[in-house]
mmCIF file of C-alpha atoms in Angstrom:
data_model
loop_
_atom_site.group_PDB
_atom_site.id
_atom_site.type_symbol
_atom_site.label_atom_id
_atom_site.label_comp_id
_atom_site.label_asym_id
_atom_site.label_seq_id
_atom_site.Cartn_x
_atom_site.Cartn_y
_atom_site.Cartn_z
ATOM 1 C CA MET A 1 -13.234 -7.864 19.097
ATOM 2 C CA THR A 2 -10.704 -10.756 20.838
ATOM 3 C CA PRO A 3 -11.375 -12.865 23.342
ATOM 4 C CA ALA A 4 -8.609 -15.387 25.278
ATOM 5 C CA VAL A 5 -8.709 -19.194 26.401
ATOM 6 C CA ILE A 6 -5.870 -19.527 28.945
ATOM 7 C CA LEU A 7 -5.111 -23.492 28.620
ATOM 8 C CA PHE A 8 -3.857 -25.282 31.453
ATOM 9 C CA PRO A 9 -2.508 -28.920 31.421
ATOM 10 C CA GLY A 10 -6.407 -30.890 32.783
ATOM 11 C CA SER A 11 -8.987 -27.537 31.552
ATOM 12 C CA ASN A 12 -11.504 -29.727 29.751
ATOM 13 C CA ARG A 13 -14.093 -27.060 29.353
ATOM 14 C CA ASP A 14 -11.939 -25.391 27.137
ATOM 15 C CA ARG A 15 -13.809 -26.390 24.141
ATOM 16 C CA ASP A 16 -16.925 -25.644 24.968
ATOM 17 C CA MET A 17 -15.932 -21.765 26.519
ATOM 18 C CA ILE A 18 -14.118 -21.500 22.375
ATOM 19 C CA ALA A 19 -17.746 -23.018 20.480
ATOM 20 C CA ALA A 20 -19.115 -20.531 22.580
ATOM 21 C CA LEU A 21 -16.446 -17.661 22.204
ATOM 22 C CA THR A 22 -16.586 -18.538 18.778
ATOM 23 C CA LYS A 23 -20.531 -18.346 18.225
ATOM 24 C CA ILE A 24 -21.252 -15.158 20.456
ATOM 25 C CA SER A 25 -18.291 -13.062 19.005
ATOM 26 C CA GLY A 26 -18.055 -14.055 15.187
ATOM 27 C CA LYS A 27 -14.552 -15.396 15.563
ATOM 28 C CA PRO A 28 -12.714 -17.862 17.553
ATOM 29 C CA PRO A 29 -10.692 -17.188 20.614
ATOM 30 C CA VAL A 30 -6.993 -16.148 20.986
ATOM 31 C CA LEU A 31 -5.467 -19.882 22.427
ATOM 32 C CA ILE A 32 -2.581 -19.197 25.380
ATOM 33 C CA TRP A 33 -0.634 -21.597 27.023
ATOM 34 C CA HIS A 34 -0.052 -21.322 30.733
ATOM 35 C CA THR A 35 3.598 -21.164 29.413
ATOM 36 C CA ASP A 36 3.229 -18.026 28.074
ATOM 37 C CA THR A 37 4.333 -14.677 29.658
ATOM 38 C CA GLU A 38 2.836 -12.659 26.680
ATOM 39 C CA ILE A 39 -0.902 -12.029 26.007
ATOM 40 C CA PRO A 40 -2.275 -10.143 22.748
ATOM 41 C CA ASN A 41 -4.416 -7.262 23.448
ATOM 42 C CA VAL A 42 -7.209 -9.140 24.362
ATOM 43 C CA ASP A 43 -11.157 -7.585 25.727
ATOM 44 C CA LEU A 44 -11.423 -10.451 27.406
ATOM 45 C CA ILE A 45 -9.700 -13.253 29.467
ATOM 46 C CA VAL A 46 -11.139 -16.568 30.140
ATOM 47 C CA VAL A 47 -10.144 -19.322 32.023
ATOM 48 C CA PRO A 48 -12.348 -21.959 31.580
ATOM 49 C CA GLY A 49 -13.476 -25.425 33.419
ATOM 50 C CA GLY A 50 -11.339 -28.731 34.438
ATOM 51 C CA PHE A 51 -8.812 -30.168 36.414
ATOM 52 C CA SER A 52 -5.824 -28.225 36.365
ATOM 53 C CA TYR A 53 -2.984 -30.195 37.317
ATOM 54 C CA GLY A 54 -5.623 -32.837 38.521
ATOM 55 C CA ASP A 55 -6.882 -30.913 40.951
ATOM 56 C CA TYR A 56 -3.718 -31.415 43.047
ATOM 57 C CA LEU A 57 -2.642 -29.860 46.131
ATOM 58 C CA ARG A 58 -5.151 -27.933 46.108
ATOM 59 C CA SER A 59 -8.165 -27.124 42.920
ATOM 60 C CA GLY A 60 -6.362 -24.129 40.872
ATOM 61 C CA ALA A 61 -3.809 -24.049 43.654
ATOM 62 C CA ILE A 62 -0.745 -24.974 41.480
ATOM 63 C CA ALA A 63 -2.027 -23.501 37.980
ATOM 64 C CA ALA A 64 -2.927 -20.346 39.418
ATOM 65 C CA ARG A 65 1.037 -20.014 40.319
ATOM 66 C CA SER A 66 1.741 -21.019 36.646
ATOM 67 C CA PRO A 67 3.788 -18.296 33.760
ATOM 68 C CA VAL A 68 0.515 -16.461 32.327
ATOM 69 C CA MET A 69 -1.466 -16.121 35.971
ATOM 70 C CA ARG A 70 1.822 -12.936 36.013
ATOM 71 C CA GLU A 71 0.339 -11.169 33.045
ATOM 72 C CA ILE A 72 -3.313 -12.105 33.844
ATOM 73 C CA ALA A 73 -3.155 -9.980 36.804
ATOM 74 C CA ARG A 74 -0.986 -7.415 35.213
ATOM 75 C CA ARG A 75 -4.520 -7.030 33.078
ATOM 76 C CA ALA A 76 -6.958 -7.265 35.428
ATOM 77 C CA ALA A 77 -4.828 -4.210 37.172
ATOM 78 C CA LYS A 78 -5.310 -2.518 34.105
ATOM 79 C CA GLY A 79 -9.571 -3.423 33.945
ATOM 80 C CA VAL A 80 -9.254 -5.739 31.597
ATOM 81 C CA LYS A 81 -12.048 -7.924 31.385
ATOM 82 C CA ILE A 82 -11.314 -11.657 33.282
ATOM 83 C CA LEU A 83 -13.651 -14.150 33.155
ATOM 84 C CA GLY A 84 -13.292 -17.655 35.442
ATOM 85 C CA VAL A 85 -16.026 -20.636 34.981
ATOM 86 C CA CYS A 86 -15.513 -23.679 37.775
ATOM 87 C CA ASN A 87 -12.275 -24.905 38.210
ATOM 88 C CA GLY A 88 -11.439 -20.972 37.017
ATOM 89 C CA PHE A 89 -12.663 -19.846 39.233
ATOM 90 C CA GLN A 90 -10.857 -21.866 41.385
ATOM 91 C CA ILE A 91 -7.847 -20.576 39.544
ATOM 92 C CA LEU A 92 -8.537 -16.978 40.088
ATOM 93 C CA THR A 93 -9.161 -17.234 44.055
ATOM 94 C CA GLU A 94 -5.922 -18.997 44.248
ATOM 95 C CA ALA A 95 -3.976 -16.423 42.905
ATOM 96 C CA GLY A 96 -6.027 -14.122 45.443
ATOM 97 C CA LEU A 97 -7.760 -11.631 42.098
ATOM 98 C CA LEU A 98 -10.854 -12.627 43.923
ATOM 99 C CA PRO A 99 -11.074 -13.342 47.871
ATOM 100 C CA GLY A 100 -12.284 -16.726 49.103
ATOM 101 C CA ALA A 101 -11.653 -20.159 48.447
ATOM 102 C CA LEU A 102 -12.958 -22.796 47.382
ATOM 103 C CA MET A 103 -13.827 -26.219 49.222
ATOM 104 C CA ARG A 104 -14.434 -29.879 48.846
ATOM 105 C CA ASN A 105 -18.210 -30.145 48.236
ATOM 106 C CA ALA A 106 -20.488 -30.005 51.627
ATOM 107 C CA GLY A 107 -21.688 -33.804 50.366
ATOM 108 C CA LEU A 108 -18.292 -34.695 49.280
ATOM 109 C CA ARG A 109 -19.426 -35.772 45.971
ATOM 110 C CA PHE A 110 -18.921 -34.580 42.480
ATOM 111 C CA VAL A 111 -21.941 -32.268 41.157
ATOM 112 C CA CYS A 112 -23.305 -32.223 37.428
ATOM 113 C CA ARG A 113 -27.111 -31.136 37.702
ATOM 114 C CA GLN A 114 -28.891 -28.693 36.269
ATOM 115 C CA VAL A 115 -29.452 -25.295 39.353
ATOM 116 C CA LYS A 116 -31.200 -22.155 39.375
ATOM 117 C CA LEU A 117 -29.323 -19.492 39.473
ATOM 118 C CA LYS A 118 -30.891 -15.769 40.570
ATOM 119 C CA VAL A 119 -28.506 -13.141 39.629
ATOM 120 C CA GLU A 120 -27.952 -10.388 42.145
ATOM 121 C CA ASN A 121 -26.182 -7.722 41.044
ATOM 122 C CA ALA A 122 -27.380 -7.373 37.045
ATOM 123 C CA HIS A 123 -25.417 -4.040 37.164
ATOM 124 C CA THR A 124 -21.455 -5.698 36.134
ATOM 125 C CA ALA A 125 -20.225 -5.309 32.656
ATOM 126 C CA PHE A 126 -20.558 -9.299 32.698
ATOM 127 C CA THR A 127 -24.746 -9.059 33.754
ATOM 128 C CA GLN A 128 -26.183 -5.945 31.717
ATOM 129 C CA HIS A 129 -28.369 -8.329 30.013
ATOM 130 C CA TYR A 130 -29.974 -9.874 32.699
ATOM 131 C CA TRP A 131 -31.856 -8.045 35.288
ATOM 132 C CA ASP A 132 -32.003 -8.359 39.101
ATOM 133 C CA GLY A 133 -33.976 -10.901 40.778
ATOM 134 C CA GLN A 134 -33.906 -12.753 37.381
ATOM 135 C CA VAL A 135 -33.655 -16.794 37.948
ATOM 136 C CA ILE A 136 -32.094 -18.732 35.222
ATOM 137 C CA PRO A 137 -30.875 -22.604 34.691
ATOM 138 C CA CYS A 138 -27.305 -22.925 34.601
ATOM 139 C CA PRO A 139 -25.633 -25.962 34.696
ATOM 140 C CA VAL A 140 -22.627 -27.429 37.044
ATOM 141 C CA ALA A 141 -19.760 -29.770 36.800
ATOM 142 C CA HIS A 142 -18.003 -29.846 39.808
ATOM 143 C CA HIS A 143 -16.336 -31.471 43.815
ATOM 144 C CA ASP A 144 -14.892 -28.469 45.114
ATOM 145 C CA GLY A 145 -17.607 -25.167 44.966
ATOM 146 C CA ASN A 146 -18.129 -24.885 47.887
ATOM 147 C CA TYR A 147 -17.693 -21.727 48.548
ATOM 148 C CA PHE A 148 -16.587 -20.194 51.877
ATOM 149 C CA ALA A 149 -15.169 -16.795 53.330
ATOM 150 C CA ASP A 150 -14.217 -15.337 56.364
ATOM 151 C CA PRO A 151 -17.083 -13.436 58.091
ATOM 152 C CA ARG A 152 -15.712 -10.265 57.366
ATOM 153 C CA THR A 153 -14.578 -10.829 53.706
ATOM 154 C CA LEU A 154 -18.479 -12.157 53.616
ATOM 155 C CA ARG A 155 -20.176 -8.847 55.018
ATOM 156 C CA ALA A 156 -18.011 -6.658 52.927
ATOM 157 C CA LEU A 157 -18.895 -8.798 49.431
ATOM 158 C CA GLU A 158 -22.750 -8.393 50.762
ATOM 159 C CA ASP A 159 -22.442 -5.139 51.505
ATOM 160 C CA ASN A 160 -20.319 -4.183 48.030
ATOM 161 C CA LYS A 161 -22.699 -5.759 45.844
ATOM 162 C CA GLN A 162 -20.337 -8.162 45.360
ATOM 163 C CA ILE A 163 -22.611 -11.582 44.765
ATOM 164 C CA VAL A 164 -23.402 -11.910 41.303
ATOM 165 C CA PHE A 165 -24.373 -15.176 40.834
ATOM 166 C CA ARG A 166 -26.471 -16.897 43.976
ATOM 167 C CA TYR A 167 -28.025 -20.790 43.925
ATOM 168 C CA ALA A 168 -32.252 -20.331 44.147
ATOM 169 C CA ASP A 169 -34.338 -21.956 44.870
ATOM 170 C CA ASP A 170 -32.719 -24.428 47.342
ATOM 171 C CA THR A 171 -30.454 -25.696 44.358
ATOM 172 C CA ASN A 172 -27.269 -25.653 46.423
ATOM 173 C CA PRO A 173 -25.528 -28.200 45.270
ATOM 174 C CA ASN A 174 -22.249 -27.048 47.036
ATOM 175 C CA GLY A 175 -22.999 -26.316 50.338
ATOM 176 C CA SER A 176 -21.457 -22.901 49.067
ATOM 177 C CA ILE A 177 -21.504 -20.203 52.400
ATOM 178 C CA ASN A 178 -24.973 -17.594 51.595
ATOM 179 C CA ASP A 179 -26.104 -19.994 48.106
ATOM 180 C CA ILE A 180 -22.777 -18.201 46.901
ATOM 181 C CA ALA A 181 -21.965 -18.828 43.028
ATOM 182 C CA GLY A 182 -20.475 -16.581 41.162
ATOM 183 C CA ILE A 183 -18.888 -12.941 42.799
ATOM 184 C CA ILE A 184 -16.943 -10.313 40.831
ATOM 185 C CA ASN A 185 -13.500 -8.383 42.583
ATOM 186 C CA LYS A 186 -14.625 -4.514 44.258
ATOM 187 C CA LYS A 187 -13.830 -3.051 41.011
ATOM 188 C CA GLY A 188 -15.769 -5.091 38.982
ATOM 189 C CA ASN A 189 -13.449 -6.493 35.833
ATOM 190 C CA VAL A 190 -12.837 -9.929 37.782
ATOM 191 C CA LEU A 191 -16.197 -12.490 37.661
ATOM 192 C CA GLY A 192 -15.772 -16.432 39.563
ATOM 193 C CA MET A 193 -18.052 -18.607 38.366
ATOM 194 C CA MET A 194 -18.722 -22.289 39.504
ATOM 195 C CA PRO A 195 -22.273 -22.413 36.955
ATOM 196 C CA HIS A 196 -21.469 -22.931 33.302
ATOM 197 C CA PRO A 197 -22.849 -20.546 31.196
ATOM 198 C CA GLU A 198 -20.560 -21.655 27.773
ATOM 199 C CA ASN A 199 -23.048 -24.618 28.532
ATOM 200 C CA LEU A 200 -26.409 -22.991 27.516
ATOM 201 C CA ILE A 201 -25.785 -21.086 23.958
ATOM 202 C CA GLU A 202 -27.652 -22.418 21.564
ATOM 203 C CA ALA A 203 -31.297 -23.914 21.043
ATOM 204 C CA ASP A 204 -29.871 -27.150 20.986
ATOM 205 C CA HIS A 205 -28.748 -27.009 24.945
ATOM 206 C CA GLY A 206 -32.545 -26.456 25.663
ATOM 207 C CA ASN A 207 -31.834 -23.179 26.822
ATOM 208 C CA ILE A 208 -29.533 -20.139 25.628
ATOM 209 C CA SER A 209 -29.043 -17.906 28.961
ATOM 210 C CA GLY A 210 -25.764 -17.787 29.380
ATOM 211 C CA ARG A 211 -25.643 -16.059 25.667
ATOM 212 C CA ARG A 212 -26.868 -12.859 28.285
ATOM 213 C CA LEU A 213 -23.312 -13.087 29.785
ATOM 214 C CA PHE A 214 -21.110 -12.924 27.036
ATOM 215 C CA GLU A 215 -22.600 -10.608 24.622
ATOM 216 C CA SER A 216 -23.170 -8.432 27.590
ATOM 217 C CA VAL A 217 -19.484 -8.690 28.856
ATOM 218 C CA LEU A 218 -18.503 -8.501 25.399
ATOM 219 C CA GLU A 219 -20.466 -5.319 24.126
ATOM 220 C CA VAL A 220 -19.334 -3.631 27.694
ATOM 221 C CA ALA A 221 -15.355 -4.064 26.011
ATOM 222 C CA ALA A 222 -16.372 -3.326 22.947
ATOM 223 C CA SER A 223 -16.941 0.575 23.626
ATOM 224 C CA GLU A 224 -14.998 0.452 26.042
ATOM 225 C CA ALA A 225 -12.360 0.241 23.752
ATOM 226 C CA ALA A 226 -13.769 2.511 21.108
ATOM 227 C CA MET B 1 21.171 -31.697 54.432
ATOM 228 C CA ILE B 2 18.332 -30.075 56.413
ATOM 229 C CA LYS B 3 14.698 -31.848 57.055
ATOM 230 C CA ALA B 4 11.476 -30.208 57.703
ATOM 231 C CA ARG B 5 7.691 -31.131 58.655
ATOM 232 C CA ILE B 6 5.545 -29.135 57.581
ATOM 233 C CA THR B 7 1.810 -28.974 58.323
ATOM 234 C CA VAL B 8 -1.830 -27.952 57.606
ATOM 235 C CA THR B 9 -4.738 -27.705 58.930
ATOM 236 C CA LEU B 10 -8.587 -26.570 58.759
ATOM 237 C CA LYS B 11 -8.778 -23.001 60.347
ATOM 238 C CA ASN B 12 -11.299 -23.082 63.212
ATOM 239 C CA GLY B 13 -14.193 -21.902 61.450
ATOM 240 C CA VAL B 14 -13.904 -23.620 57.941
ATOM 241 C CA LEU B 15 -16.261 -26.142 57.670
ATOM 242 C CA ASP B 16 -14.327 -29.930 57.277
ATOM 243 C CA PRO B 17 -17.297 -31.736 55.192
ATOM 244 C CA GLN B 18 -14.312 -34.995 54.864
ATOM 245 C CA GLY B 19 -13.935 -35.108 58.471
ATOM 246 C CA LYS B 20 -16.735 -34.893 59.675
ATOM 247 C CA ALA B 21 -17.470 -38.377 57.257
ATOM 248 C CA ILE B 22 -14.360 -39.160 59.119
ATOM 249 C CA GLU B 23 -16.086 -39.102 62.217
ATOM 250 C CA GLY B 24 -18.904 -41.597 60.860
ATOM 251 C CA GLY B 25 -16.694 -44.015 59.948
ATOM 252 C CA LEU B 26 -15.046 -44.288 62.922
ATOM 253 C CA ALA B 27 -18.579 -44.143 64.882
ATOM 254 C CA SER B 28 -19.699 -46.746 62.500
ATOM 255 C CA LEU B 29 -16.996 -49.004 62.959
ATOM 256 C CA GLY B 30 -17.819 -49.161 66.968
ATOM 257 C CA PHE B 31 -14.885 -46.349 68.115
ATOM 258 C CA ASP B 32 -17.498 -44.587 70.885
ATOM 259 C CA GLY B 33 -16.554 -41.030 72.151
ATOM 260 C CA VAL B 34 -14.988 -39.603 69.620
ATOM 261 C CA GLY B 35 -15.550 -36.080 69.700
ATOM 262 C CA SER B 36 -14.662 -34.527 66.487
ATOM 263 C CA VAL B 37 -12.141 -35.288 63.674
ATOM 264 C CA ARG B 38 -10.093 -32.780 60.887
ATOM 265 C CA GLN B 39 -8.644 -33.497 58.382
ATOM 266 C CA GLY B 40 -5.455 -31.925 58.255
ATOM 267 C CA LYS B 41 -1.920 -32.430 55.776
ATOM 268 C CA VAL B 42 1.528 -32.707 55.981
ATOM 269 C CA PHE B 43 4.699 -32.088 53.585
ATOM 270 C CA ASP B 44 7.606 -33.097 54.094
ATOM 271 C CA VAL B 45 10.778 -31.780 52.319
ATOM 272 C CA GLU B 46 14.514 -32.430 52.070
ATOM 273 C CA LEU B 47 17.134 -28.938 51.503
ATOM 274 C CA ASP B 48 20.133 -29.018 50.844
ATOM 275 C CA GLY B 49 22.068 -26.592 53.931
ATOM 276 C CA ASP B 50 23.033 -26.984 56.953
ATOM 277 C CA ASP B 51 21.270 -23.336 57.866
ATOM 278 C CA ALA B 52 18.604 -24.016 60.316
ATOM 279 C CA ASN B 53 17.273 -20.254 60.217
ATOM 280 C CA LYS B 54 17.270 -20.080 56.935
ATOM 281 C CA SER B 55 15.493 -23.032 55.491
ATOM 282 C CA GLU B 56 12.888 -22.526 58.580
ATOM 283 C CA ARG B 57 12.385 -19.123 56.411
ATOM 284 C CA ASP B 58 12.367 -20.229 53.082
ATOM 285 C CA LEU B 59 9.711 -23.092 54.028
ATOM 286 C CA LYS B 60 7.643 -19.985 55.669
ATOM 287 C CA ALA B 61 7.791 -18.496 52.170
ATOM 288 C CA MET B 62 6.697 -21.494 50.388
ATOM 289 C CA CYS B 63 3.975 -21.999 52.732
ATOM 290 C CA GLU B 64 2.690 -18.778 52.323
ATOM 291 C CA LYS B 65 2.794 -19.427 48.423
ATOM 292 C CA LEU B 66 1.729 -22.384 47.421
ATOM 293 C CA LEU B 67 1.451 -25.419 50.127
ATOM 294 C CA VAL B 68 -1.111 -23.021 52.131
ATOM 295 C CA ASN B 69 -3.664 -20.982 51.277
ATOM 296 C CA THR B 70 -4.004 -19.107 53.842
ATOM 297 C CA VAL B 71 -8.020 -18.391 53.314
ATOM 298 C CA ILE B 72 -8.654 -21.222 55.282
ATOM 299 C CA GLU B 73 -5.694 -23.425 56.756
ATOM 300 C CA ASP B 74 -3.227 -22.544 59.263
ATOM 301 C CA TYR B 75 0.372 -24.257 59.438
ATOM 302 C CA ALA B 76 3.454 -24.956 61.388
ATOM 303 C CA VAL B 77 7.432 -25.684 60.399
ATOM 304 C CA GLU B 78 8.953 -28.138 61.979
ATOM 305 C CA ILE B 79 12.615 -29.086 61.212
ATOM 306 C CA VAL B 80 13.488 -32.203 61.760
ATOM 307 C CA VAL B 81 17.059 -33.222 61.088
#
């Protein structure tokens, strides 16, 4: 059971992600630099948060065109589990691995606070340890988390149950359409989300409800590899 | 050498919180009657060679592949010289 974490210049949530994955999978993840064109055999590829390339042009735009992303697209097509958190979500949408776009927060401010997340689909590889309708606390920290998709794409996301997490109880921090906080691709192996589950891993974080996401996907990936 | 200007604008129907904030700024300066403001981007690009048709094709490819997020943005390419 080996996860990998992709590093871009300007990533800054990579350490939290590495700590979380190490704690949960029992060994440190493989670290992949953005110029690498090959990724070893791994069961989960994580694109962490941060400010790749200083958010120049558009958040995630330049990182999405870096060499390593071509290999990530190939792995995604093969069914390897891919998780993008925060800037990672922005990168996955910019790379076309997830639909829609993440725009400037409606309030124009960087938001760093705890929100409530409703698990809309507990039947994905990433959410099997939650239940449908479960509401969990989760921190967000972003400037461009305002999810947008055209009406047709949005309808398809709703119809296919691709909206995995929604901001609950009026805690939408960014104006995101339909309160969308996280979506999965149609095939069910690429998840992008703005909130940071890697920051709710141990009791000292105040809550461990982020653990289940990693436990779920690592368990599913292990059973598929067996 | 060919000089070109690429103008990127938000698509109709895409909310523009920055444009809204600029509208508010103009109103507080006393500019009445500003219906709406939409913020966009301009790229000035210089290309080697003098084949305008090829340059235009290349510029459009650059827009589609990097400069523009076609989910939310439209663009126009103009060869200046």
